[in-house]
Amino acid sequence: MGSALTETPVWRELLKHQETLASAGALSDLILSDPERLGYPELALDGIRLNLAFHRMTPKTIELLIKLAQQQKVEDKRAQLFRGDKINVTENRAVLHTALRQKGNQPLMVDGRDILQDVKAARQQMKNFVGDVREGRWKGATGQPIRHIVNIGIGGSDLGPRLAVGALASDAADLKVHFVANVDAFDLLSTLQSLDPAQTLFVIVSKTFTTQETLLNATTARQWLTGKLGEKAVAQHFVAVSANTGEVQKFGIDAERIFPMWDWVGGRFSLWSTVGLGIALAIGMENFERMLDGAAAMDEHFRTAPLAQNMPVILALLGVWYRNFWDMQAQAILPYSERLRDLPRYLQQLEMESNGKSVTCDGKPVDYETAPIIFGECGSVGQHSFHQWLHQGSDIVASDFIGVVQDDLRQPEHHQALLANMVAQAGALAFGQTKATAPSDIYVGNRPSTILLLDQLDPYRFGMLLALYEHKVFTQGVIWNINSFDQPGVELGKRMARNLERQDKAQDRAGAFLTDFWHKIGSVNKK
Ligand code: F6P
């Protein structure tokens, strides 16, 4: 027997509707037979446009998908999110990344505390520090200003800031922000080799301050620094972002050098918090706040726009449509902007760590698919690698093309080529080429895509873009009735690695097998 969700009339109607659409013809017929397609339906907000011309859908599709969203109580759940209800049920936590960009002075209480006051104080602390570092008032141990920031963190404490700095920082900036995430020492050592410790500041970002990779990298970085400048230099060259002040202080960073984090912000939703310190150092506090404003505009849209005109809701529903009703296993993220090169990796964590779940909020196994595989690459680079698979592979997947209308115009012919390639790819995927002399030259087409256009890639539009995807992920989690805000699936591997490193006595046959295997592959420090 199916679950409550797959047994509902609207789910069945969607299945029937899919069959009707699939047998009515290809996507190309759907597009070319519809005189309204070119302008329809395009959702727009403050310089971001979501164009749905290349989708396998009709007005009926949207109508049914909206019914599904209503049935799953997306509007109620959305109100709970913004209100600070403890919707992260497994960890009994509120989910309030939206509070980090909230306007106004209305208090927002979590466990009897107005968290907006905490946010305000932390923002002021960031502002002072960013101003001091960027304007050269913050001196290193030898009296020199800071020229290099090394952000040490992993997952949500790395991917968002890394993406934002890549997208928004100027190449010509005096202050460079570097990112180190991997426990592979090559990552840290290759970053440090060109840096002068006297001009380098480390930002250790870890909400829990227990993450092995980050702590090892931070310890090695401290050895590198103190080896050259002495123990006392740690005070001027290390700051931390964390919710675990006790552990940070044990590491040797004083309380006044700690930027607070809170358990109501999930790691993958945290770049808006003090976790964004590296971003603010790279682009300045004013630009950081513009990014928050953009996200706030998207929050307001998500909170108030009717479901059928709601960009995150529509994006989410189309994802559900392809995943659950067309059996598509993956979703390609294709930013046609070099500055958005880290977007696919960022969305991989956002979507797959959030919605890669097989148990509902009530603890029951799901009998429908949840998050697809998210993968991607910058256009036009990806065209020369995996787009062959997108066009002619045996699997069909939907793609998100993300283009910037007014981007790097120093060489207009490059920009024209970039956008022409983007549109051509969406067209080739949709229309294909069915008349060809050789079978290998046939493109079946029929592959849908979303075209997301940003007027400009500025902090405001960038903030909107990320908030759009955050709310998409939330909405899908609601439809699938899963908790998008925990990540229990990452724990087992961490525990096994710890046991191996400590060379603990194996507790079971699997542990014994892993220990033997680990010794077999070599390079193990024997106790
Ligand atoms: O292991 C997964 C994870 O907990 C992510 O959810 C998180 O973004 C990352 O590790 C880093 O965690 P922390 O900021 O606590 O070091």
XYZ file of C-alpha atoms and ligand atoms in Angstrom:
543
model
C 0.000 0.000 0.000
C 1.212 3.490 -0.818
C 1.776 6.286 1.709
C -0.808 8.936 2.508
C 0.803 11.172 -0.133
C 0.832 8.776 -3.075
C -2.726 7.674 -2.280
C -4.176 11.177 -2.512
C -6.486 12.095 -5.402
C -4.254 14.945 -6.525
C -1.209 12.660 -6.734
C -3.242 10.296 -8.896
C -4.511 13.158 -11.030
C -0.917 14.228 -11.599
C 0.019 10.698 -12.646
C -2.855 10.696 -15.140
C -1.975 14.153 -16.386
C 1.632 13.049 -16.948
C 0.403 10.120 -19.062
C -1.766 12.450 -21.127
C 1.091 14.888 -21.717
C 3.583 12.122 -22.496
C 1.329 10.623 -25.141
C 0.269 13.977 -26.619
C 3.660 14.582 -28.227
C 7.107 15.898 -27.565
C 8.111 19.032 -25.690
C 8.832 20.697 -29.036
C 5.174 20.242 -30.081
C 4.030 21.637 -26.767
C 6.218 24.708 -27.204
C 5.629 25.366 -30.901
C 1.891 24.801 -30.841
C 1.409 27.336 -28.059
C 1.369 30.918 -29.368
C 1.701 32.210 -25.796
C 4.873 30.260 -24.972
C 7.432 32.915 -25.689
C 6.178 35.255 -23.055
C 4.580 32.727 -20.788
C 4.786 32.067 -17.992
C 7.579 34.318 -16.777
C 7.757 35.248 -13.115
C 9.753 38.333 -12.280
C 10.921 40.176 -9.189
C 13.401 43.047 -8.858
C 15.631 42.077 -11.772
C 15.319 38.304 -11.580
C 13.203 36.478 -14.122
C 12.151 32.859 -14.073
C 11.254 31.746 -17.555
C 9.347 28.522 -17.970
C 9.010 28.375 -21.764
C 11.020 25.134 -22.019
C 8.961 23.007 -19.676
C 6.766 19.978 -20.166
C 3.748 21.667 -18.774
C 0.468 23.346 -19.524
C -1.656 25.594 -17.312
C -3.317 22.385 -16.092
C 0.049 21.128 -14.805
C 0.539 24.193 -12.659
C -3.048 24.020 -11.467
C -2.576 20.427 -10.262
C 0.821 21.088 -8.727
C -0.603 24.029 -6.798
C -3.347 21.725 -5.539
C -0.617 19.386 -4.331
C 1.156 22.257 -2.554
C -2.092 23.276 -0.880
C -2.839 19.734 0.146
C 0.638 19.461 1.732
C -0.026 22.732 3.581
C 2.871 24.673 2.119
C 1.305 27.967 3.234
C 0.910 26.839 6.869
C 4.412 25.401 6.994
C 5.791 28.571 5.471
C 4.146 30.582 8.258
C 5.713 28.220 10.814
C 9.138 28.742 9.247
C 9.011 32.536 9.445
C 7.441 32.472 12.899
C 10.284 30.424 14.354
C 8.335 27.254 15.176
C 10.593 24.290 15.863
C 10.149 22.735 12.435
C 13.494 20.929 12.652
C 11.669 18.244 14.586
C 14.480 15.741 15.057
C 16.745 18.358 16.651
C 13.896 20.331 18.231
C 15.132 23.593 16.697
C 13.694 26.633 14.984
C 14.936 27.318 11.456
C 15.459 31.028 11.187
C 17.999 31.931 8.530
C 15.294 34.360 7.356
C 15.700 36.268 10.663
C 19.255 37.124 9.592
C 17.915 39.335 6.844
C 14.681 40.445 8.469
C 13.755 44.133 8.457
C 12.027 46.065 11.228
C 12.159 46.030 15.000
C 9.418 43.543 15.767
C 10.920 41.082 18.300
C 11.338 37.461 17.228
C 11.389 35.186 20.249
C 13.178 31.839 20.406
C 13.228 30.109 23.794
C 12.273 33.357 25.519
C 14.990 35.460 23.792
C 14.586 38.134 21.144
C 17.043 36.744 18.634
C 16.929 39.879 16.498
C 18.846 41.671 19.258
C 21.531 38.966 19.083
C 21.666 39.299 15.302
C 22.004 43.064 15.584
C 24.861 42.845 18.093
C 26.707 40.261 15.991
C 26.249 42.385 12.862
C 27.731 45.385 14.682
C 30.685 43.271 15.832
C 31.223 42.191 12.209
C 30.928 45.759 10.968
C 33.588 47.044 13.381
C 35.963 44.231 12.583
C 35.485 44.403 8.817
C 36.040 48.165 8.884
C 39.214 47.758 10.969
C 40.686 45.080 8.713
C 39.723 46.632 5.385
C 40.907 50.083 6.402
C 44.209 48.841 7.809
C 43.534 49.636 11.476
C 43.775 45.981 12.456
C 47.499 45.227 12.605
C 49.232 41.879 12.618
C 51.818 40.934 15.250
C 54.602 42.797 13.457
C 52.479 45.916 12.964
C 51.640 45.274 9.320
C 48.088 45.499 7.939
C 46.286 42.330 6.876
C 46.320 41.513 3.158
C 45.162 37.898 3.157
C 42.280 36.181 4.893
C 42.192 32.385 5.072
C 38.693 31.041 5.764
C 39.018 27.581 7.284
C 35.712 25.699 7.366
C 33.874 22.943 5.519
C 30.354 22.283 4.192
C 28.105 25.211 5.039
C 31.029 26.957 6.712
C 32.818 27.068 3.375
C 30.609 26.634 0.321
C 28.374 29.686 0.702
C 31.167 32.146 1.552
C 33.362 30.661 -1.185
C 30.578 31.033 -3.758
C 29.767 34.598 -2.672
C 33.387 35.749 -2.722
C 33.906 34.186 -6.163
C 30.754 35.886 -7.437
C 31.072 39.320 -5.873
C 34.657 40.165 -4.927
C 36.752 42.224 -7.263
C 39.933 40.654 -8.647
C 41.715 43.906 -8.004
C 40.922 44.053 -4.256
C 43.838 44.708 -1.876
C 42.480 42.178 0.564
C 42.288 38.615 -0.768
C 40.090 35.955 0.790
C 41.198 32.321 0.394
C 39.276 29.181 1.317
C 40.584 25.962 2.808
C 38.188 23.083 3.449
C 39.746 19.719 2.735
C 41.533 17.708 5.398
C 44.014 16.823 2.647
C 46.984 18.956 3.729
C 47.582 19.975 0.133
C 44.627 22.341 0.394
C 46.066 24.268 3.334
C 49.744 24.040 2.440
C 49.294 25.127 -1.161
C 47.288 28.122 0.063
C 49.877 29.074 2.665
C 52.912 28.737 0.463
C 52.500 32.132 -1.160
C 51.335 33.952 1.986
C 53.282 36.109 4.410
C 52.208 35.216 7.979
C 52.681 38.811 9.104
C 49.891 39.883 6.727
C 47.598 36.850 7.074
C 44.513 36.453 9.238
C 42.732 33.137 9.773
C 38.963 32.976 10.184
C 38.070 29.583 11.651
C 34.440 28.905 10.851
C 32.699 26.022 12.540
C 29.267 26.162 14.088
C 29.998 23.146 16.281
C 33.770 23.590 16.545
C 34.020 19.807 16.603
C 34.451 19.217 12.878
C 37.595 17.173 12.400
C 38.718 18.665 9.090
C 38.386 22.245 10.311
C 40.110 21.617 13.631
C 43.043 19.836 12.009
C 43.467 22.589 9.428
C 43.177 25.261 12.132
C 45.788 23.512 14.294
C 48.241 23.192 11.398
C 47.627 26.812 10.421
C 48.372 27.897 13.973
C 51.618 25.911 13.972
C 52.605 27.591 10.701
C 51.890 31.028 12.145
C 53.436 30.575 15.590
C 56.477 28.865 14.060
C 57.187 32.146 12.289
C 55.751 34.831 14.579
C 55.591 33.202 18.035
C 52.703 32.085 20.275
C 51.519 35.594 21.100
C 50.709 36.297 17.429
C 47.604 34.069 17.642
C 45.601 36.953 19.145
C 46.054 39.231 16.114
C 45.941 36.503 13.473
C 43.079 34.199 14.496
C 39.370 34.850 14.888
C 36.556 32.302 15.001
C 32.903 32.025 14.058
C 31.120 29.460 16.200
C 28.209 28.609 18.449
C 30.559 26.650 20.698
C 32.568 29.354 22.476
C 33.952 26.904 25.063
C 35.719 24.792 22.438
C 36.993 27.880 20.594
C 38.580 29.192 23.778
C 40.162 25.799 24.448
C 41.713 26.102 20.998
C 43.280 29.369 22.120
C 41.097 32.115 20.647
C 39.872 34.669 23.202
C 36.179 35.403 23.738
C 36.368 38.872 22.153
C 37.677 37.323 18.914
C 34.678 34.997 18.592
C 31.747 35.881 16.341
C 28.609 34.134 17.603
C 26.441 31.640 15.729
C 23.203 30.049 16.894
C 21.585 26.670 16.695
C 18.582 28.135 14.861
C 20.767 28.650 11.776
C 21.616 25.494 9.837
C 25.138 25.256 8.407
C 23.998 25.195 4.779
C 21.788 28.251 5.366
C 24.415 30.194 7.300
C 26.243 32.510 4.917
C 23.893 35.314 5.999
C 25.172 35.079 9.573
C 28.650 35.701 10.983
C 29.656 32.718 8.822
C 29.632 35.346 6.068
C 32.508 37.198 7.741
C 34.852 36.215 4.883
C 32.304 37.611 2.405
C 32.024 40.911 4.271
C 35.815 41.155 4.467
C 36.036 40.602 0.702
C 33.241 42.916 -0.463
C 32.707 45.315 2.441
C 29.891 45.463 4.955
C 27.679 47.646 2.795
C 27.700 45.126 -0.021
C 27.163 42.301 2.456
C 24.063 44.117 3.666
C 22.863 44.570 0.074
C 23.109 40.799 -0.264
C 20.924 40.446 2.840
C 18.466 42.969 1.356
C 18.177 40.884 -1.809
C 17.482 37.773 0.247
C 14.918 39.723 2.313
C 13.122 40.762 -0.885
C 12.917 37.110 -1.920
C 11.698 36.159 1.586
C 8.919 38.700 1.324
C 7.956 37.434 -2.118
C 7.964 33.827 -0.905
C 5.933 34.757 2.173
C 3.257 36.770 0.371
C 2.984 35.961 -3.354
C 0.121 33.652 -4.356
C 1.430 30.127 -4.938
C 0.957 30.276 -8.701
C 3.118 33.414 -8.975
C 5.576 32.427 -6.309
C 9.026 31.835 -7.795
C 10.434 29.435 -5.176
C 7.154 27.514 -5.054
C 6.993 27.115 -8.831
C 10.647 26.081 -9.020
C 10.026 23.529 -6.263
C 6.871 22.161 -7.874
C 8.560 21.705 -11.235
C 11.289 19.768 -9.437
C 8.635 17.544 -7.855
C 6.892 17.175 -11.226
C 10.003 15.805 -12.911
C 11.275 13.784 -9.960
C 8.052 12.065 -8.970
C 6.014 12.002 -12.150
C 8.623 11.785 -14.950
C 11.110 9.707 -12.976
C 14.051 12.043 -13.504
C 16.887 11.165 -11.174
C 19.047 14.233 -11.516
C 18.908 17.969 -11.955
C 21.630 19.941 -13.747
C 22.669 23.390 -12.532
C 24.257 25.294 -15.378
C 25.296 28.863 -14.550
C 26.403 30.701 -17.678
C 28.633 32.954 -15.623
C 32.188 32.178 -14.583
C 31.603 34.114 -11.379
C 28.891 31.616 -10.400
C 31.232 28.670 -10.935
C 30.743 27.409 -7.372
C 26.936 27.503 -7.540
C 26.538 23.800 -8.483
C 28.628 22.705 -5.463
C 26.763 25.053 -3.168
C 23.373 23.789 -4.354
C 24.574 20.224 -4.081
C 24.885 20.667 -0.319
C 21.790 22.837 -0.020
C 19.525 20.391 -1.839
C 21.097 17.000 -1.218
C 21.967 17.452 2.457
C 18.536 18.984 3.078
C 16.299 16.659 1.117
C 18.391 13.521 0.681
C 16.139 11.707 3.167
C 14.038 8.543 3.075
C 12.016 8.957 6.262
C 9.076 11.311 6.742
C 8.710 13.789 9.594
C 6.577 11.149 11.332
C 9.370 8.594 11.077
C 7.828 6.497 8.290
C 9.750 5.296 5.219
C 8.837 7.221 2.070
C 7.478 5.370 -0.958
C 8.267 8.159 -3.408
C 11.497 9.741 -4.562
C 13.001 12.722 -2.752
C 15.969 14.950 -3.695
C 17.491 14.278 -7.097
C 21.235 14.205 -7.751
C 22.345 17.800 -8.184
C 25.286 18.300 -10.462
C 26.532 20.941 -12.821
C 29.230 23.136 -14.194
C 29.648 26.564 -15.621
C 28.580 27.205 -19.161
C 30.144 27.046 -21.643
C 32.794 24.815 -20.021
C 30.329 21.998 -19.285
C 29.319 21.873 -22.943
C 32.702 20.342 -23.660
C 32.372 17.727 -20.989
C 29.056 16.238 -19.823
C 26.574 17.994 -22.108
C 26.990 15.032 -24.485
C 25.234 13.015 -21.751
C 22.587 15.710 -21.303
C 21.746 15.681 -25.013
C 22.053 12.035 -25.964
C 22.460 10.009 -22.777
C 19.929 7.333 -21.934
C 18.658 9.318 -18.935
C 16.610 12.456 -19.252
C 17.099 15.208 -16.697
C 15.870 18.766 -16.255
C 18.344 21.647 -16.248
C 18.448 25.084 -14.658
C 20.232 27.599 -16.876
C 21.285 30.715 -14.993
C 22.304 33.703 -17.090
C 23.317 37.263 -16.304
C 21.971 39.755 -18.815
C 24.358 42.631 -18.081
C 27.551 40.876 -17.080
C 31.195 41.424 -17.858
C 30.798 43.748 -20.831
C 34.480 44.635 -21.209
C 34.448 42.327 -24.225
C 30.838 42.367 -25.474
C 31.474 39.670 -28.057
C 32.332 37.207 -25.243
C 29.103 37.966 -23.456
C 27.083 37.588 -26.620
C 28.700 34.221 -27.309
C 28.033 33.128 -23.722
C 24.304 33.923 -23.796
C 23.850 32.596 -27.341
C 25.345 29.317 -26.159
C 23.023 29.221 -23.189
C 19.888 29.732 -25.282
C 21.141 27.277 -27.917
C 21.695 24.604 -25.272
C 18.186 25.011 -23.871
C 16.855 24.878 -27.434
C 18.875 21.816 -28.429
C 17.759 20.007 -25.287
C 14.104 20.828 -25.914
C 13.799 20.509 -29.687
C 16.517 17.992 -30.479
C 17.143 17.005 -34.071
C 15.198 14.039 -35.236
C 16.060 14.174 -38.927
C 19.602 12.974 -39.485
C 21.376 10.641 -41.857
C 23.247 8.724 -39.192
C 21.471 7.378 -36.067
C 24.303 8.763 -33.939
C 23.370 12.268 -35.093
C 19.812 11.999 -33.831
C 18.953 14.065 -30.779
C 15.666 12.999 -29.276
C 15.253 16.346 -27.502
C 12.283 16.494 -25.166
C 14.549 17.616 -22.307
C 13.107 20.428 -20.193
C 14.869 23.376 -18.626
C 14.315 26.511 -16.583
C 15.909 29.765 -17.688
C 16.720 31.997 -14.762
C 17.896 35.462 -15.709
C 19.551 38.010 -13.460
C 19.674 41.557 -14.817
C 23.022 41.927 -13.081
C 25.187 39.877 -10.800
C 25.318 42.349 -7.933
C 25.068 41.588 -4.194
C 21.314 42.256 -4.200
C 20.479 39.867 -7.083
C 22.934 37.333 -5.706
C 21.121 37.382 -2.346
C 17.814 36.934 -4.155
C 19.146 34.005 -6.143
C 20.325 32.041 -3.120
C 17.173 32.760 -1.121
C 15.146 31.562 -4.119
C 16.856 28.173 -3.972
C 16.635 28.018 -0.163
C 12.868 28.405 -0.311
C 12.639 25.951 -3.194
C 14.361 23.361 -1.003
C 12.060 24.134 1.935
C 8.951 23.815 -0.253
C 10.066 20.475 -1.649
C 10.758 19.225 1.867
C 7.188 20.172 2.808
C 5.727 18.400 -0.232
C 7.735 15.272 0.553
C 6.981 15.594 4.291
C 10.644 15.262 5.263
C 12.779 17.260 7.665
C 15.012 19.402 5.438
C 17.035 20.735 8.358
C 18.918 17.846 9.921
C 21.691 15.672 8.438
C 21.894 12.420 10.405
C 23.213 10.634 7.313
C 26.659 12.200 7.687
C 27.320 10.798 11.162
C 28.021 7.105 10.584
C 31.007 7.706 8.303
C 32.443 10.284 10.710
C 32.196 7.782 13.568
C 33.819 5.002 11.569
C 36.738 7.255 10.571
C 37.254 8.237 14.224
C 37.314 4.598 15.300
C 39.886 3.777 12.645
C 42.141 6.690 13.521
C 42.031 5.933 17.229
C 42.643 2.291 16.321
C 39.806 1.376 18.678
C 39.122 -2.291 19.135
C 36.540 -3.231 16.496
C 33.099 -3.712 17.999
C 31.664 -5.846 15.213
C 32.573 -7.681 12.009
C 32.140 -4.621 9.837
C 34.523 -2.666 12.088
C 37.067 -5.514 11.994
C 36.846 -5.674 8.206
C 37.413 -1.902 7.911
C 40.401 -1.996 10.262
C 42.036 -4.777 8.225
C 41.229 -2.965 5.007
C 42.685 0.273 6.338
C 45.924 -1.477 7.284
C 46.014 -3.213 3.929
C 45.939 0.022 1.933
C 48.975 1.233 3.903
C 50.127 4.647 5.052
C 48.743 3.961 8.535
C 50.550 5.144 11.676
C 50.848 2.009 13.757
C 50.359 2.564 17.513
O 28.979 17.035 8.406
C 27.994 17.858 7.879
C 28.041 19.226 8.472
O 27.522 19.192 9.754
C 27.305 20.221 7.610
O 25.941 20.180 7.783
C 27.952 21.492 8.017
O 27.704 22.509 7.097
C 29.398 21.069 8.077
O 29.350 19.752 8.557
C 30.305 21.916 8.918
O 29.900 21.962 10.244
P 30.546 22.968 11.273
O 30.246 24.360 10.823
O 29.932 22.644 12.585
O 32.036 22.742 11.276
